[in-house]
Amino acid sequence: MEYLLNKIKKMIKFEASIKQRDDLYFITVKKEQLELILSYLRDNEGFTHLAFLQAVDYLEDNKFQLTYMLYNYDIKVNLGIKVYIDREKAEMVSIHKFWAHSWQYQRELHEMYGINFPGSPRVEESFVLEGWEEIPPMRRDFNTLEYSIKTYYQRPGRSTNDPAKYMKEKMYKKYAESPKIRRDND
Amino acid sequence: MKLKDILSPFSVWKKAAQKPWTIIDPINDRPGAENYRGFHRNDFEKCIGCGSCEEICQNAAIDMVPVEGQETKEGNSGLRPRIDYGRCCWCALCVDVCPTGSLTMSNEYTWIADEPEEYRFVPGAAKTKWHDEEKGYKRSQDIQLIDYDRVDMFELSPQERDKSFIEIVKGYNKEQAMKEAERCLECGICIATCPAHMDIPGYIAAIRDDDIENAFRILYETNPLPEICGRICTHKCETVCALHNNGESIAIRWLKRYIADQIPPEKYKEVLGTEHLEDPILNKKVAIIGAGPAGISAAYYLAIMGYKVKIYEALPDSGGMARYGIPEYRLPYDQIDMDYDYIKSLGVEIQFNTKVGEDISLEQLHSDYDAVFTGTGLHLGRSTRISGSDNERVYFATDLLREVSLGNEIDVAENIVVIGGGNVAMDITRTLTRLQNQKFGKVQVLTTSLESEDIMPADREEVVEAREEKAIIDPGWGPKKIEIENGKIKGLHVVKCTSVFDEEGRFNPKFDENQKKFFEADMIVESIGQGMDLSYLSEEIKSGLKFGSRGRIQVNENFQSDLKWLFIGGDIIEGPDVIHGIANGHIAAKAIDTFLKK
């Protein structure tokens, strides 16, 4: 496997590689190199299976990370190809030409993260969120709690206590706040 | 058509004799997977009611509610999470964030009830069938939402510090402070334990937002001595921190110090909004006896409320025990000055070298002022009263510490024994090691206490650092007799102390006279507690006051004595420590305000 990684490294000079387990490796490549590396791995190195395609929202860096997880049945090794794409203009080349089933993953990512894959079949169709009107829910700036409160009404009879205020009430009620600064006009 | 196609329907028959794959009773016969996120359990013994589960819940499914039998006490709000299973999505974030690890999930996933209300329940309150189930989801040890490790504080090494009195702890820089502040869960459990009830999560949040001026204002709401407290506070708050249960508590004291260190003294008034407060706006006057933490705190709050305040101090400088009892390597004097100078700039007058009871009587203060607050502290030493303790080379720790702070030279001996196991004993031990190093270039100080190592009242780090500075700490011995020959001390005889407190927790030491030791010494320092000097109270005043069983003056919850004009606080009432004094002064100032407005 290390031999293969070195070979790829010579080909495309990838940015980082990680060996997580004996049968699990990751490499990070540039966005433009993805098609080249996928077709090479699929056609020449036996990574014939796309196990999944998923995304991570790196809000602070203004990036999405996409991971294309490939599998080689002969040597039983998983190889994840990571690509970082811009978060504002979230768009990535479609890989349905390499693996037909990838359109479904891409459709899901379009719905959950708002990442577009131009040319991918039915990519704009709802996946599970019919009639969704908010920003894509897996984006980290989506406020799940706010949505939950807005959408699902509370059953009557709910009440809660703030621990610090409750303890004050129970333990040191007499200790009032700081006195206000008195000025001439007070 | 192939033969196989004709025969294949019949192949089903061979399965007829096999055990079916379907489950006859799927409710009872099908347990969830080992790590299944099923119904919640909560171990009430561990739960402290911090509400982090409620805070993180993205479905607003959790309420914090009082539960019968759960007491609200220090370190435990007594509240417990109630989960609405109409909203829960079993994401397990509540389990992942739980700082004590009390909240877990069982692998049980079926529950039938007629009443929808039953699905809103407090895990752990009522016995559920899954409560004792071993299997289920627990917080992973590998992936933690909480950072349990404190940001290290830079301290001088023993070689760098053992010859001088320069400050040991260097304080956090911005990056460190923000990283440490990030760890806070903001549960606020600590507030109740802080004697001054400071808004700890509030100022930590302000550090995280990098709004230091706001953090500084929050400090002054309850504590006008942040430079002092940020260094030497007994930080009881840290002992109840939610993170303390599973890791290192937030470095609350160091974060407070970080805030105070960031604001230069010339900006105090601007930041705190007290620019034009030099002249009192009320015509009522308050006298304060003692410029220690309690007195200064009372003076500060009275001054901002518009009173004319004057402090009478017996010693030549401010700070009380904070200056004259605590060595400079823990609390540099210029830091005390910084807190104190600000308060002086608010128009508070102070008269040093004036001992009430000698230079001016309390009666005189009573007639000159509308109210008096006294916080005269515990400056007297206590003696073991063993044979030989009246020798001239037997000293009290408090006296020596005061002499060092005053800049007077001490006749340090080459071989010293200190008796005591508290922080003051450590202070004098470490002061003497420095002085010996300066004078003789070597250290020979042995400190012994009644308490064994595990129950020594001193802070752990004090003991560790004293040893690093080459002092010998040999705890668990009771002083028996000081051996004297021709008027000179030879050493201290001790016997093994087997227990310090009796079953009722009262001080009642027991000894094993067969286990003995002799510590050679030519100077002995006693540090077994401090006493108060109330000689400034005349008989007439004393007769108007009520005294408790151990000679303490009785005051009400506002620190007002039976003489309505006399308020008393600080070490002579509560503590002894700085933060109690500050809290007392704060409460008393507000009570004086109420008293004078009547």
PDB file of N, CA and C in Angstrom, chain A residues 7 14 17 26 43 46 54 60 84-85 91 93-94 96 104 111 128-129 135-136 156 168 182:
ATOM      1  N   LYS A   7       3.549   5.907  -5.424  1.00  0.00           N
ATOM      2  CA  LYS A   7       3.310   6.012  -6.862  1.00  0.00           C
ATOM      3  C   LYS A   7       2.345   7.172  -7.165  1.00  0.00           C
ATOM      4  N   PHE A  14       0.146  14.765  -3.838  1.00  0.00           N
ATOM      5  CA  PHE A  14      -0.979  15.096  -2.946  1.00  0.00           C
ATOM      6  C   PHE A  14      -0.489  15.705  -1.630  1.00  0.00           C
ATOM      7  N   SER A  17      -1.211  12.415   3.672  1.00  0.00           N
ATOM      8  CA  SER A  17      -1.748  11.055   3.733  1.00  0.00           C
ATOM      9  C   SER A  17      -1.735  10.575   5.174  1.00  0.00           C
ATOM     10  N   PHE A  26      -6.096   7.452   4.188  1.00  0.00           N
ATOM     11  CA  PHE A  26      -6.710   8.659   3.636  1.00  0.00           C
ATOM     12  C   PHE A  26      -5.651   9.467   2.902  1.00  0.00           C
ATOM     13  N   ASP A  43      -9.414   2.139 -12.350  1.00  0.00           N
ATOM     14  CA  ASP A  43      -9.092   1.361 -13.538  1.00  0.00           C
ATOM     15  C   ASP A  43      -7.757   0.644 -13.461  1.00  0.00           C
ATOM     16  N   GLY A  46      -7.393  -1.289  -8.851  1.00  0.00           N
ATOM     17  CA  GLY A  46      -8.365  -2.226  -8.282  1.00  0.00           C
ATOM     18  C   GLY A  46      -9.319  -1.633  -7.246  1.00  0.00           C
ATOM     19  N   GLN A  54     -19.225  11.422   1.531  1.00  0.00           N
ATOM     20  CA  GLN A  54     -19.846  12.247   2.568  1.00  0.00           C
ATOM     21  C   GLN A  54     -19.126  13.568   2.729  1.00  0.00           C
ATOM     22  N   GLU A  60     -15.547  27.245  10.360  1.00  0.00           N
ATOM     23  CA  GLU A  60     -14.541  28.239  10.729  1.00  0.00           C
ATOM     24  C   GLU A  60     -13.559  28.500   9.582  1.00  0.00           C
ATOM     25  N   TYR A  84     -11.083  19.401  -0.288  1.00  0.00           N
ATOM     26  CA  TYR A  84     -11.704  20.570   0.347  1.00  0.00           C
ATOM     27  C   TYR A  84     -12.260  21.483  -0.741  1.00  0.00           C
ATOM     28  N   ILE A  85     -13.499  21.928  -0.547  1.00  0.00           N
ATOM     29  CA  ILE A  85     -14.087  22.857  -1.514  1.00  0.00           C
ATOM     30  C   ILE A  85     -14.584  24.100  -0.787  1.00  0.00           C
ATOM     31  N   GLU A  91     -19.567  23.808  -4.800  1.00  0.00           N
ATOM     32  CA  GLU A  91     -19.829  23.092  -6.041  1.00  0.00           C
ATOM     33  C   GLU A  91     -18.689  22.124  -6.295  1.00  0.00           C
ATOM     34  N   VAL A  93     -17.394  18.655  -8.981  1.00  0.00           N
ATOM     35  CA  VAL A  93     -17.642  17.894 -10.197  1.00  0.00           C
ATOM     36  C   VAL A  93     -18.391  16.597  -9.836  1.00  0.00           C
ATOM     37  N   SER A  94     -19.339  16.204 -10.679  1.00  0.00           N
ATOM     38  CA  SER A  94     -20.094  14.976 -10.407  1.00  0.00           C
ATOM     39  C   SER A  94     -19.276  13.766 -10.831  1.00  0.00           C
ATOM     40  N   HIS A  96     -20.759  10.705 -11.296  1.00  0.00           N
ATOM     41  CA  HIS A  96     -21.667   9.616 -11.683  1.00  0.00           C
ATOM     42  C   HIS A  96     -21.196   8.885 -12.926  1.00  0.00           C
ATOM     43  N   GLN A 104     -26.917   9.295  -6.127  1.00  0.00           N
ATOM     44  CA  GLN A 104     -27.777   9.300  -4.945  1.00  0.00           C
ATOM     45  C   GLN A 104     -27.072  10.006  -3.770  1.00  0.00           C
ATOM     46  N   GLU A 111     -28.946  18.157  -0.744  1.00  0.00           N
ATOM     47  CA  GLU A 111     -30.044  18.500   0.160  1.00  0.00           C
ATOM     48  C   GLU A 111     -29.555  18.850   1.570  1.00  0.00           C
ATOM     49  N   VAL A 128     -34.865  13.347   1.434  1.00  0.00           N
ATOM     50  CA  VAL A 128     -35.802  12.989   2.513  1.00  0.00           C
ATOM     51  C   VAL A 128     -36.582  14.201   3.016  1.00  0.00           C
ATOM     52  N   LEU A 129     -36.108  15.393   2.739  1.00  0.00           N
ATOM     53  CA  LEU A 129     -36.725  16.582   3.323  1.00  0.00           C
ATOM     54  C   LEU A 129     -37.701  17.244   2.351  1.00  0.00           C
ATOM     55  N   ILE A 135     -32.186  26.755   5.555  1.00  0.00           N
ATOM     56  CA  ILE A 135     -30.885  26.450   4.958  1.00  0.00           C
ATOM     57  C   ILE A 135     -30.643  24.957   5.167  1.00  0.00           C
ATOM     58  N   PRO A 136     -29.795  24.331   4.354  1.00  0.00           N
ATOM     59  CA  PRO A 136     -29.609  22.881   4.486  1.00  0.00           C
ATOM     60  C   PRO A 136     -29.246  22.500   5.926  1.00  0.00           C
ATOM     61  N   PRO A 156     -48.041  21.226  27.083  1.00  0.00           N
ATOM     62  CA  PRO A 156     -48.194  22.018  28.306  1.00  0.00           C
ATOM     63  C   PRO A 156     -47.566  21.318  29.514  1.00  0.00           C
ATOM     64  N   LYS A 168     -29.054  29.970  44.169  1.00  0.00           N
ATOM     65  CA  LYS A 168     -29.103  31.266  44.845  1.00  0.00           C
ATOM     66  C   LYS A 168     -30.388  31.370  45.669  1.00  0.00           C
ATOM     67  N   ARG A 182     -23.679  55.686  43.141  1.00  0.00           N
ATOM     68  CA  ARG A 182     -24.548  56.864  43.332  1.00  0.00           C
ATOM     69  C   ARG A 182     -23.847  58.113  42.845  1.00  0.00           C
TER      70      ARG A 182
END
